[in-house]
């Protein structure tokens, strides 16, 4: 057994020795910072590779100001001594003590000029001091950009922002005007994924994109002024996923042109108006049904277990394969299992039904029983 293990170790080392430095460097870059540094102990060949490999930095805050300052100091020292630039930076501070110097010194490093991925998560209150946009290392080399914090995007600054290589953009809880956001999106020619969640300053979002494949949006709930009220997808020929995220309680959604849309959800009856092509819903109840939508294959619903309501929606999506339902109870429905008109979705296509928050009540049992008997 020992000889076999020795032989296996020799074969692995031989394979590693045959790989070029560029490949090994890429492997190190994909690892978290601590794991990348530990590769120096593997062999003599790995030791210099760590120093020259682009960094993958993950900085998470501690339980106190002192701990946060200590961690920020460690990463600043690493950036100042490392030979190669950073390629990915992920900063997550679960607590916030009203002081920006812990993160600010890290973001000002010249090693962050050519980042490919940047994620900033600061859990702060709305009344906390805004972080200056100028402090962020906004690079035209970005492929992934995620900002989840109370940062304000001044109009005069966003006019100059351009991300020619950006494929994924996430903005959550930021302040940005409609004109500024549309200006930024117009300068993202290869954008594939966009998530906008609980931002302030955008009332109406219009999407026209030849590359976008996934879109997630939400408003700021019932109480916040200046949040998203209307989403209009004018032309998105490659859009496959539309996710109206919760709360989205007053969001009007209008989809004019999205012929490849396959996945939607979670839709719920708090959405005042939803239009998909010629389909029109009010509170997710079909108002007009001239042509059924056959492209949608996966649908998510946030709804009470109302069999009549759900089967009414299934008529609109005859080619549905997967149905996901998050159940919540506002009223008690009898949901009597009885014969109903044939539904193409149930008879031919539906393969999976997932129900979350199931309760052992008669209405829920009858609701599930209907799909067991039909599918």
mmCIF file of C-alpha atoms in Angstrom:
data_model
loop_
_atom_site.group_PDB
_atom_site.id
_atom_site.type_symbol
_atom_site.label_atom_id
_atom_site.label_comp_id
_atom_site.label_asym_id
_atom_site.label_seq_id
_atom_site.Cartn_x
_atom_site.Cartn_y
_atom_site.Cartn_z
ATOM 1 C CA UNK A 1 0.000 0.000 0.000
ATOM 2 C CA UNK A 2 2.818 2.398 0.891
ATOM 3 C CA UNK A 3 4.612 1.756 -2.394
ATOM 4 C CA UNK A 4 1.393 2.392 -4.343
ATOM 5 C CA UNK A 5 0.847 5.692 -2.525
ATOM 6 C CA UNK A 6 4.453 6.742 -3.221
ATOM 7 C CA UNK A 7 4.030 5.896 -6.888
ATOM 8 C CA UNK A 8 0.780 7.862 -7.053
ATOM 9 C CA UNK A 9 2.430 10.892 -5.426
ATOM 10 C CA UNK A 10 5.297 10.738 -7.904
ATOM 11 C CA UNK A 11 2.881 10.604 -10.830
ATOM 12 C CA UNK A 12 0.980 13.650 -9.515
ATOM 13 C CA UNK A 13 4.220 15.607 -9.042
ATOM 14 C CA UNK A 14 5.326 14.614 -12.532
ATOM 15 C CA UNK A 15 2.055 15.868 -14.009
ATOM 16 C CA UNK A 16 2.416 19.128 -12.110
ATOM 17 C CA UNK A 17 5.989 19.572 -13.353
ATOM 18 C CA UNK A 18 4.792 19.245 -16.925
ATOM 19 C CA UNK A 19 2.229 22.045 -16.599
ATOM 20 C CA UNK A 20 3.413 25.497 -17.707
ATOM 21 C CA UNK A 21 3.765 28.266 -15.125
ATOM 22 C CA UNK A 22 0.815 30.153 -16.617
ATOM 23 C CA UNK A 23 -1.552 27.236 -15.902
ATOM 24 C CA UNK A 24 -0.305 26.773 -12.350
ATOM 25 C CA UNK A 25 -0.580 30.511 -11.784
ATOM 26 C CA UNK A 26 -4.194 30.415 -12.967
ATOM 27 C CA UNK A 27 -4.900 27.618 -10.494
ATOM 28 C CA UNK A 28 -3.463 29.705 -7.644
ATOM 29 C CA UNK A 29 -5.520 32.728 -8.694
ATOM 30 C CA UNK A 30 -8.748 30.717 -8.491
ATOM 31 C CA UNK A 31 -8.025 29.809 -4.872
ATOM 32 C CA UNK A 32 -8.907 32.023 -1.874
ATOM 33 C CA UNK A 33 -5.999 34.122 -0.607
ATOM 34 C CA UNK A 34 -4.999 31.824 2.274
ATOM 35 C CA UNK A 35 -5.161 28.669 0.161
ATOM 36 C CA UNK A 36 -3.174 30.321 -2.617
ATOM 37 C CA UNK A 37 -0.413 31.259 -0.167
ATOM 38 C CA UNK A 38 -0.305 27.707 1.168
ATOM 39 C CA UNK A 39 0.640 26.332 -2.260
ATOM 40 C CA UNK A 40 4.204 27.482 -1.516
ATOM 41 C CA UNK A 41 4.703 24.409 0.668
ATOM 42 C CA UNK A 42 3.873 21.961 -2.146
ATOM 43 C CA UNK A 43 7.295 22.009 -3.775
ATOM 44 C CA UNK A 44 10.179 24.296 -4.713
ATOM 45 C CA UNK A 45 8.574 25.011 -8.066
ATOM 46 C CA UNK A 46 5.388 26.354 -6.462
ATOM 47 C CA UNK A 47 7.143 28.867 -4.180
ATOM 48 C CA UNK A 48 7.853 31.619 -6.738
ATOM 49 C CA UNK A 49 4.519 31.010 -8.505
ATOM 50 C CA UNK A 50 2.534 32.406 -5.569
ATOM 51 C CA UNK A 51 4.436 35.713 -5.640
ATOM 52 C CA UNK A 52 3.790 36.213 -9.360
ATOM 53 C CA UNK A 53 0.188 34.901 -9.500
ATOM 54 C CA UNK A 54 -2.674 37.441 -9.666
ATOM 55 C CA UNK A 55 -4.430 37.675 -6.310
ATOM 56 C CA UNK A 56 -7.871 36.437 -5.352
ATOM 57 C CA UNK A 57 -8.685 38.470 -2.232
ATOM 58 C CA UNK A 58 -11.563 37.682 0.099
ATOM 59 C CA UNK A 59 -11.777 40.120 3.012
ATOM 60 C CA UNK A 60 -14.497 39.645 5.607
ATOM 61 C CA UNK A 61 -14.968 41.866 8.622
ATOM 62 C CA UNK A 62 -14.504 40.767 12.207
ATOM 63 C CA UNK A 63 -16.616 41.241 15.303
ATOM 64 C CA UNK A 64 -15.147 44.591 16.318
ATOM 65 C CA UNK A 65 -13.499 47.717 14.958
ATOM 66 C CA UNK A 66 -10.102 46.478 16.126
ATOM 67 C CA UNK A 67 -10.523 43.170 14.316
ATOM 68 C CA UNK A 68 -11.662 44.900 11.121
ATOM 69 C CA UNK A 69 -8.648 47.222 11.215
ATOM 70 C CA UNK A 70 -6.324 44.273 11.758
ATOM 71 C CA UNK A 71 -7.722 42.402 8.751
ATOM 72 C CA UNK A 72 -7.599 45.503 6.560
ATOM 73 C CA UNK A 73 -3.962 46.035 7.576
ATOM 74 C CA UNK A 74 -3.077 42.456 6.609
ATOM 75 C CA UNK A 75 -4.556 42.804 3.139
ATOM 76 C CA UNK A 76 -2.976 46.225 2.571
ATOM 77 C CA UNK A 77 0.414 44.759 3.442
ATOM 78 C CA UNK A 78 -0.212 41.829 1.105
ATOM 79 C CA UNK A 79 -1.078 44.173 -1.762
ATOM 80 C CA UNK A 80 2.010 46.298 -1.167
ATOM 81 C CA UNK A 81 4.424 43.333 -1.161
ATOM 82 C CA UNK A 82 2.881 41.042 -3.776
ATOM 83 C CA UNK A 83 4.477 41.158 -7.213
ATOM 84 C CA UNK A 84 1.318 40.609 -9.286
ATOM 85 C CA UNK A 85 -1.902 42.669 -9.343
ATOM 86 C CA UNK A 86 -5.231 41.516 -7.934
ATOM 87 C CA UNK A 87 -7.761 39.927 -10.289
ATOM 88 C CA UNK A 88 -10.663 39.411 -7.881
ATOM 89 C CA UNK A 89 -11.592 41.279 -4.698
ATOM 90 C CA UNK A 90 -14.492 40.236 -2.457
ATOM 91 C CA UNK A 91 -15.147 42.453 0.588
ATOM 92 C CA UNK A 92 -17.876 41.523 3.050
ATOM 93 C CA UNK A 93 -18.294 43.463 6.283
ATOM 94 C CA UNK A 94 -21.341 42.100 8.136
ATOM 95 C CA UNK A 95 -21.122 44.883 10.713
ATOM 96 C CA UNK A 96 -20.469 48.563 10.290
ATOM 97 C CA UNK A 97 -19.217 50.942 12.932
ATOM 98 C CA UNK A 98 -19.476 54.223 11.051
ATOM 99 C CA UNK A 99 -15.804 54.343 10.017
ATOM 100 C CA UNK A 100 -14.628 53.895 6.458
ATOM 101 C CA UNK A 101 -10.859 53.741 6.985
ATOM 102 C CA UNK A 102 -10.889 49.924 7.383
ATOM 103 C CA UNK A 103 -12.027 49.433 3.786
ATOM 104 C CA UNK A 104 -10.860 52.698 2.232
ATOM 105 C CA UNK A 105 -7.144 52.017 2.589
ATOM 106 C CA UNK A 106 -7.596 48.628 0.961
ATOM 107 C CA UNK A 107 -9.523 50.030 -2.017
ATOM 108 C CA UNK A 108 -6.890 52.702 -2.733
ATOM 109 C CA UNK A 109 -4.143 50.191 -3.566
ATOM 110 C CA UNK A 110 -2.677 50.586 -7.085
ATOM 111 C CA UNK A 111 -2.801 46.777 -7.346
ATOM 112 C CA UNK A 112 -6.559 47.059 -7.939
ATOM 113 C CA UNK A 113 -6.332 48.982 -11.196
ATOM 114 C CA UNK A 114 -6.921 45.987 -13.487
ATOM 115 C CA UNK A 115 -9.517 43.999 -11.572
ATOM 116 C CA UNK A 116 -11.686 41.447 -13.335
ATOM 117 C CA UNK A 117 -14.102 40.853 -10.456
ATOM 118 C CA UNK A 118 -15.090 43.195 -7.637
ATOM 119 C CA UNK A 119 -17.740 42.549 -4.970
ATOM 120 C CA UNK A 120 -18.478 44.909 -2.078
ATOM 121 C CA UNK A 121 -20.990 43.967 0.619
ATOM 122 C CA UNK A 122 -21.364 46.469 3.470
ATOM 123 C CA UNK A 123 -24.344 45.974 5.750
ATOM 124 C CA UNK A 124 -25.089 49.535 6.781
ATOM 125 C CA UNK A 125 -28.227 51.466 7.651
ATOM 126 C CA UNK A 126 -29.824 53.955 5.269
ATOM 127 C CA UNK A 127 -28.868 56.826 7.589
ATOM 128 C CA UNK A 128 -25.183 55.877 7.675
ATOM 129 C CA UNK A 129 -22.609 57.976 5.852
ATOM 130 C CA UNK A 130 -22.483 57.343 2.138
ATOM 131 C CA UNK A 131 -19.310 55.805 0.745
ATOM 132 C CA UNK A 132 -17.844 58.037 -1.986
ATOM 133 C CA UNK A 133 -18.066 56.459 -5.424
ATOM 134 C CA UNK A 134 -14.620 57.894 -6.184
ATOM 135 C CA UNK A 135 -13.143 55.562 -3.561
ATOM 136 C CA UNK A 136 -14.148 52.447 -5.489
ATOM 137 C CA UNK A 137 -11.671 50.884 -7.957
ATOM 138 C CA UNK A 138 -14.051 51.073 -10.934
ATOM 139 C CA UNK A 139 -12.053 49.565 -13.768
ATOM 140 C CA UNK A 140 -12.917 49.151 -17.472
ATOM 141 C CA UNK A 141 -11.489 45.616 -17.193
ATOM 142 C CA UNK A 142 -14.361 44.465 -14.977
ATOM 143 C CA UNK A 143 -16.157 41.271 -15.926
ATOM 144 C CA UNK A 144 -18.103 41.016 -12.651
ATOM 145 C CA UNK A 145 -19.202 44.018 -10.556
ATOM 146 C CA UNK A 146 -21.346 43.669 -7.432
ATOM 147 C CA UNK A 147 -22.069 46.575 -5.064
ATOM 148 C CA UNK A 148 -24.399 45.881 -2.137
ATOM 149 C CA UNK A 149 -24.124 48.976 0.009
ATOM 150 C CA UNK A 150 -25.464 52.511 0.411
ATOM 151 C CA UNK A 151 -23.334 54.188 -2.243
ATOM 152 C CA UNK A 152 -24.462 57.194 -4.233
ATOM 153 C CA UNK A 153 -23.787 57.381 -7.962
ATOM 154 C CA UNK A 154 -23.513 61.084 -8.918
ATOM 155 C CA UNK A 155 -24.837 61.841 -12.402
ATOM 156 C CA UNK A 156 -21.675 63.631 -13.494
ATOM 157 C CA UNK A 157 -19.570 60.607 -12.524
ATOM 158 C CA UNK A 158 -21.706 57.907 -14.103
ATOM 159 C CA UNK A 159 -21.578 59.711 -17.441
ATOM 160 C CA UNK A 160 -17.918 58.709 -17.676
ATOM 161 C CA UNK A 161 -18.321 55.104 -16.499
ATOM 162 C CA UNK A 162 -17.908 52.432 -19.142
ATOM 163 C CA UNK A 163 -17.439 48.688 -18.757
ATOM 164 C CA UNK A 164 -16.712 47.175 -22.187
ATOM 165 C CA UNK A 165 -16.002 43.686 -20.754
ATOM 166 C CA UNK A 166 -18.643 43.540 -18.007
ATOM 167 C CA UNK A 167 -20.861 40.431 -18.071
ATOM 168 C CA UNK A 168 -22.414 40.479 -14.584
ATOM 169 C CA UNK A 169 -23.699 43.599 -12.800
ATOM 170 C CA UNK A 170 -25.382 43.677 -9.378
ATOM 171 C CA UNK A 171 -26.517 46.875 -7.662
ATOM 172 C CA UNK A 172 -28.338 46.635 -4.328
ATOM 173 C CA UNK A 173 -29.399 49.446 -1.995
ATOM 174 C CA UNK A 174 -27.517 52.112 -3.976
ATOM 175 C CA UNK A 175 -28.731 55.590 -4.920
ATOM 176 C CA UNK A 176 -28.703 56.116 -8.663
ATOM 177 C CA UNK A 177 -30.966 58.072 -11.006
ATOM 178 C CA UNK A 178 -32.771 56.563 -13.978
ATOM 179 C CA UNK A 179 -30.662 58.523 -16.465
ATOM 180 C CA UNK A 180 -27.441 57.469 -14.735
ATOM 181 C CA UNK A 181 -28.374 53.780 -14.677
ATOM 182 C CA UNK A 182 -29.485 53.790 -18.310
ATOM 183 C CA UNK A 183 -26.245 55.580 -19.192
ATOM 184 C CA UNK A 184 -24.160 52.913 -17.447
ATOM 185 C CA UNK A 185 -26.116 50.073 -19.072
ATOM 186 C CA UNK A 186 -25.648 51.635 -22.512
ATOM 187 C CA UNK A 187 -21.883 51.325 -21.993
ATOM 188 C CA UNK A 188 -21.989 47.609 -21.125
ATOM 189 C CA UNK A 189 -22.061 46.074 -24.629
ATOM 190 C CA UNK A 190 -21.587 42.433 -23.516
ATOM 191 C CA UNK A 191 -23.695 42.412 -20.330
ATOM 192 C CA UNK A 192 -25.380 39.037 -19.738
ATOM 193 C CA UNK A 193 -26.650 39.193 -16.140
ATOM 194 C CA UNK A 194 -28.239 42.168 -14.355
ATOM 195 C CA UNK A 195 -29.580 42.227 -10.778
ATOM 196 C CA UNK A 196 -31.121 45.409 -9.337
ATOM 197 C CA UNK A 197 -32.406 45.076 -5.787
ATOM 198 C CA UNK A 198 -33.941 47.715 -3.493
ATOM 199 C CA UNK A 199 -32.206 50.681 -5.126
ATOM 200 C CA UNK A 200 -33.299 54.287 -4.657
ATOM 201 C CA UNK A 201 -33.843 56.799 -7.469
ATOM 202 C CA UNK A 202 -35.112 54.512 -10.246
ATOM 203 C CA UNK A 203 -38.841 54.716 -10.892
ATOM 204 C CA UNK A 204 -38.968 53.287 -14.405
ATOM 205 C CA UNK A 205 -36.422 50.851 -15.843
ATOM 206 C CA UNK A 206 -36.367 50.254 -19.606
ATOM 207 C CA UNK A 207 -34.300 47.396 -20.958
ATOM 208 C CA UNK A 208 -33.105 47.090 -24.551
ATOM 209 C CA UNK A 209 -30.176 44.721 -24.816
ATOM 210 C CA UNK A 210 -28.907 42.363 -27.494
ATOM 211 C CA UNK A 211 -26.809 40.362 -24.984
ATOM 212 C CA UNK A 212 -28.767 40.206 -21.702
ATOM 213 C CA UNK A 213 -29.729 36.678 -20.632
ATOM 214 C CA UNK A 214 -30.749 37.055 -16.980
ATOM 215 C CA UNK A 215 -32.579 39.902 -15.212
ATOM 216 C CA UNK A 216 -33.566 40.170 -11.547
ATOM 217 C CA UNK A 217 -35.346 43.209 -10.067
ATOM 218 C CA UNK A 218 -37.147 44.288 -6.908
ATOM 219 C CA UNK A 219 -38.499 47.494 -5.444
ATOM 220 C CA UNK A 220 -38.008 48.732 -1.875
ATOM 221 C CA UNK A 221 -41.275 47.446 -0.456
ATOM 222 C CA UNK A 222 -44.262 49.492 0.635
ATOM 223 C CA UNK A 223 -42.528 52.209 2.610
ATOM 224 C CA UNK A 224 -39.660 53.548 0.530
ATOM 225 C CA UNK A 225 -40.091 56.516 -1.816
ATOM 226 C CA UNK A 226 -38.114 56.694 -5.037
ATOM 227 C CA UNK A 227 -37.951 52.940 -5.608
ATOM 228 C CA UNK A 228 -38.731 50.974 -8.741
ATOM 229 C CA UNK A 229 -42.372 51.167 -9.910
ATOM 230 C CA UNK A 230 -42.211 49.977 -13.513
ATOM 231 C CA UNK A 231 -40.115 47.567 -15.551
ATOM 232 C CA UNK A 232 -40.377 47.672 -19.348
ATOM 233 C CA UNK A 233 -38.447 45.150 -21.422
ATOM 234 C CA UNK A 234 -38.549 46.745 -24.852
ATOM 235 C CA UNK A 235 -36.281 44.354 -26.743
ATOM 236 C CA UNK A 236 -34.219 41.526 -25.271
ATOM 237 C CA UNK A 237 -33.883 38.789 -27.912
ATOM 238 C CA UNK A 238 -31.645 36.544 -25.763
ATOM 239 C CA UNK A 239 -33.290 37.055 -22.355
ATOM 240 C CA UNK A 240 -33.917 33.648 -20.767
ATOM 241 C CA UNK A 241 -34.515 34.391 -17.063
ATOM 242 C CA UNK A 242 -36.699 37.081 -15.461
ATOM 243 C CA UNK A 243 -36.790 37.064 -11.678
ATOM 244 C CA UNK A 244 -39.014 39.658 -9.959
ATOM 245 C CA UNK A 245 -37.481 39.300 -6.506
ATOM 246 C CA UNK A 246 -39.434 39.825 -3.320
ATOM 247 C CA UNK A 247 -40.735 42.346 -2.244
ATOM 248 C CA UNK A 248 -41.689 43.739 -5.730
ATOM 249 C CA UNK A 249 -45.087 44.484 -4.209
ATOM 250 C CA UNK A 250 -46.084 47.373 -6.478
ATOM 251 C CA UNK A 251 -43.940 46.689 -9.516
ATOM 252 C CA UNK A 252 -45.651 46.903 -12.906
ATOM 253 C CA UNK A 253 -43.937 44.615 -15.441
ATOM 254 C CA UNK A 254 -44.309 44.957 -19.198
ATOM 255 C CA UNK A 255 -42.450 42.601 -21.553
ATOM 256 C CA UNK A 256 -42.767 43.649 -25.169
ATOM 257 C CA UNK A 257 -40.136 41.546 -26.913
ATOM 258 C CA UNK A 258 -38.370 38.591 -25.240
ATOM 259 C CA UNK A 259 -38.922 35.560 -27.500
ATOM 260 C CA UNK A 260 -36.493 33.249 -25.629
ATOM 261 C CA UNK A 261 -37.824 33.797 -22.126
ATOM 262 C CA UNK A 262 -37.791 30.368 -20.447
ATOM 263 C CA UNK A 263 -37.735 31.011 -16.682
ATOM 264 C CA UNK A 264 -39.875 33.378 -14.598
ATOM 265 C CA UNK A 265 -40.460 33.728 -10.885
ATOM 266 C CA UNK A 266 -41.383 34.264 -8.265
ATOM 267 C CA UNK A 267 -44.545 35.929 -9.576
ATOM 268 C CA UNK A 268 -47.181 36.771 -6.975
ATOM 269 C CA UNK A 269 -50.587 38.406 -6.752
ATOM 270 C CA UNK A 270 -49.229 41.646 -5.293
ATOM 271 C CA UNK A 271 -47.901 42.557 -8.750
ATOM 272 C CA UNK A 272 -50.571 45.035 -9.930
ATOM 273 C CA UNK A 273 -50.041 44.471 -13.657
ATOM 274 C CA UNK A 274 -47.981 41.991 -15.625
ATOM 275 C CA UNK A 275 -47.874 41.936 -19.422
ATOM 276 C CA UNK A 276 -46.033 39.349 -21.460
ATOM 277 C CA UNK A 277 -46.471 39.934 -25.170
ATOM 278 C CA UNK A 278 -50.229 39.887 -25.723
ATOM 279 C CA UNK A 279 -50.877 38.278 -22.332
ATOM 280 C CA UNK A 280 -52.199 40.697 -19.709
ATOM 281 C CA UNK A 281 -52.571 39.928 -16.007
ATOM 282 C CA UNK A 282 -53.961 41.998 -13.160
ATOM 283 C CA UNK A 283 -52.935 40.702 -9.735
ATOM 284 C CA UNK A 284 -51.678 37.718 -11.797
ATOM 285 C CA UNK A 285 -55.210 36.890 -12.940
ATOM 286 C CA UNK A 286 -55.393 36.622 -16.758
ATOM 287 C CA UNK A 287 -57.388 39.480 -18.271
ATOM 288 C CA UNK A 288 -56.775 38.698 -21.925
ATOM 289 C CA UNK A 289 -55.450 35.540 -23.516
ATOM 290 C CA UNK A 290 -55.120 35.902 -27.251
ATOM 291 C CA UNK A 291 -52.020 33.729 -27.671
ATOM 292 C CA UNK A 292 -50.494 31.401 -25.067
ATOM 293 C CA UNK A 293 -46.764 31.776 -24.306
ATOM 294 C CA UNK A 294 -45.013 28.557 -25.307
ATOM 295 C CA UNK A 295 -41.407 29.591 -24.625
ATOM 296 C CA UNK A 296 -41.714 29.559 -20.803
ATOM 297 C CA UNK A 297 -40.579 26.203 -19.349
ATOM 298 C CA UNK A 298 -39.960 27.063 -15.658
ATOM 299 C CA UNK A 299 -42.348 29.132 -13.525
ATOM 300 C CA UNK A 300 -42.112 30.179 -9.887
ATOM 301 C CA UNK A 301 -45.136 31.435 -7.941
ATOM 302 C CA UNK A 302 -45.563 33.000 -4.516
ATOM 303 C CA UNK A 303 -49.214 32.289 -3.799
ATOM 304 C CA UNK A 304 -51.751 30.806 -1.461
ATOM 305 C CA UNK A 305 -52.612 27.192 -2.362
ATOM 306 C CA UNK A 306 -55.476 28.223 -4.635
ATOM 307 C CA UNK A 307 -56.074 25.529 -7.221
ATOM 308 C CA UNK A 308 -58.342 27.647 -9.405
ATOM 309 C CA UNK A 309 -55.796 30.482 -9.534
ATOM 310 C CA UNK A 310 -52.851 28.192 -10.392
ATOM 311 C CA UNK A 311 -54.667 26.179 -13.079
ATOM 312 C CA UNK A 312 -55.782 29.461 -14.634
ATOM 313 C CA UNK A 313 -52.119 30.439 -14.993
ATOM 314 C CA UNK A 314 -51.178 27.039 -16.420
ATOM 315 C CA UNK A 315 -53.508 27.684 -19.366
ATOM 316 C CA UNK A 316 -51.284 30.632 -20.280
ATOM 317 C CA UNK A 317 -48.073 28.550 -20.264
ATOM 318 C CA UNK A 318 -48.930 25.286 -22.035
ATOM 319 C CA UNK A 319 -45.317 24.073 -22.403
ATOM 320 C CA UNK A 320 -44.347 24.417 -18.744
ATOM 321 C CA UNK A 321 -42.002 21.661 -17.479
ATOM 322 C CA UNK A 322 -41.238 22.785 -13.910
ATOM 323 C CA UNK A 323 -43.521 24.565 -11.447
ATOM 324 C CA UNK A 324 -42.158 25.933 -8.155
ATOM 325 C CA UNK A 325 -44.637 27.263 -5.590
ATOM 326 C CA UNK A 326 -43.865 29.029 -2.316
ATOM 327 C CA UNK A 327 -47.125 28.716 -0.429
ATOM 328 C CA UNK A 328 -48.463 31.289 2.009
ATOM 329 C CA UNK A 329 -51.950 31.383 3.456
ATOM 330 C CA UNK A 330 -54.217 34.386 3.347
ATOM 331 C CA UNK A 331 -57.504 32.546 2.891
ATOM 332 C CA UNK A 332 -58.641 28.972 3.192
ATOM 333 C CA UNK A 333 -59.499 27.303 -0.107
ATOM 334 C CA UNK A 334 -61.390 24.035 -0.384
ATOM 335 C CA UNK A 335 -59.467 23.000 -3.498
ATOM 336 C CA UNK A 336 -61.864 20.211 -4.318
ATOM 337 C CA UNK A 337 -60.248 17.747 -6.694
ATOM 338 C CA UNK A 338 -62.630 17.447 -9.594
ATOM 339 C CA UNK A 339 -62.556 16.962 -13.319
ATOM 340 C CA UNK A 340 -61.420 19.976 -15.262
ATOM 341 C CA UNK A 341 -60.892 20.842 -18.883
ATOM 342 C CA UNK A 342 -57.767 19.253 -20.395
ATOM 343 C CA UNK A 343 -54.578 21.283 -19.969
ATOM 344 C CA UNK A 344 -51.726 20.710 -22.400
ATOM 345 C CA UNK A 345 -49.240 21.590 -19.662
ATOM 346 C CA UNK A 346 -50.478 18.826 -17.334
ATOM 347 C CA UNK A 347 -51.142 16.244 -20.040
ATOM 348 C CA UNK A 348 -47.848 16.516 -21.937
ATOM 349 C CA UNK A 349 -45.088 18.617 -20.474
ATOM 350 C CA UNK A 350 -45.111 19.194 -16.700
ATOM 351 C CA UNK A 351 -42.479 16.944 -15.068
ATOM 352 C CA UNK A 352 -41.771 18.548 -11.696
ATOM 353 C CA UNK A 353 -43.895 20.357 -9.091
ATOM 354 C CA UNK A 354 -42.168 21.720 -5.988
ATOM 355 C CA UNK A 355 -44.206 23.154 -3.113
ATOM 356 C CA UNK A 356 -42.485 24.983 -0.233
ATOM 357 C CA UNK A 357 -44.190 25.758 3.106
ATOM 358 C CA UNK A 358 -46.526 22.797 2.805
ATOM 359 C CA UNK A 359 -48.958 22.407 5.709
ATOM 360 C CA UNK A 360 -50.999 19.339 6.560
ATOM 361 C CA UNK A 361 -54.306 21.068 5.987
ATOM 362 C CA UNK A 362 -57.063 19.735 3.794
ATOM 363 C CA UNK A 363 -56.648 22.569 1.282
ATOM 364 C CA UNK A 364 -52.924 21.851 0.895
ATOM 365 C CA UNK A 365 -53.515 18.096 0.677
ATOM 366 C CA UNK A 366 -56.132 18.572 -2.038
ATOM 367 C CA UNK A 367 -53.882 21.010 -3.839
ATOM 368 C CA UNK A 368 -51.057 18.475 -4.030
ATOM 369 C CA UNK A 369 -53.418 15.593 -4.744
ATOM 370 C CA UNK A 370 -54.619 17.351 -7.891
ATOM 371 C CA UNK A 371 -51.116 17.421 -9.386
ATOM 372 C CA UNK A 372 -50.339 13.853 -8.297
ATOM 373 C CA UNK A 373 -53.408 12.621 -10.143
ATOM 374 C CA UNK A 374 -52.899 14.776 -13.218
ATOM 375 C CA UNK A 375 -49.144 14.581 -13.839
#
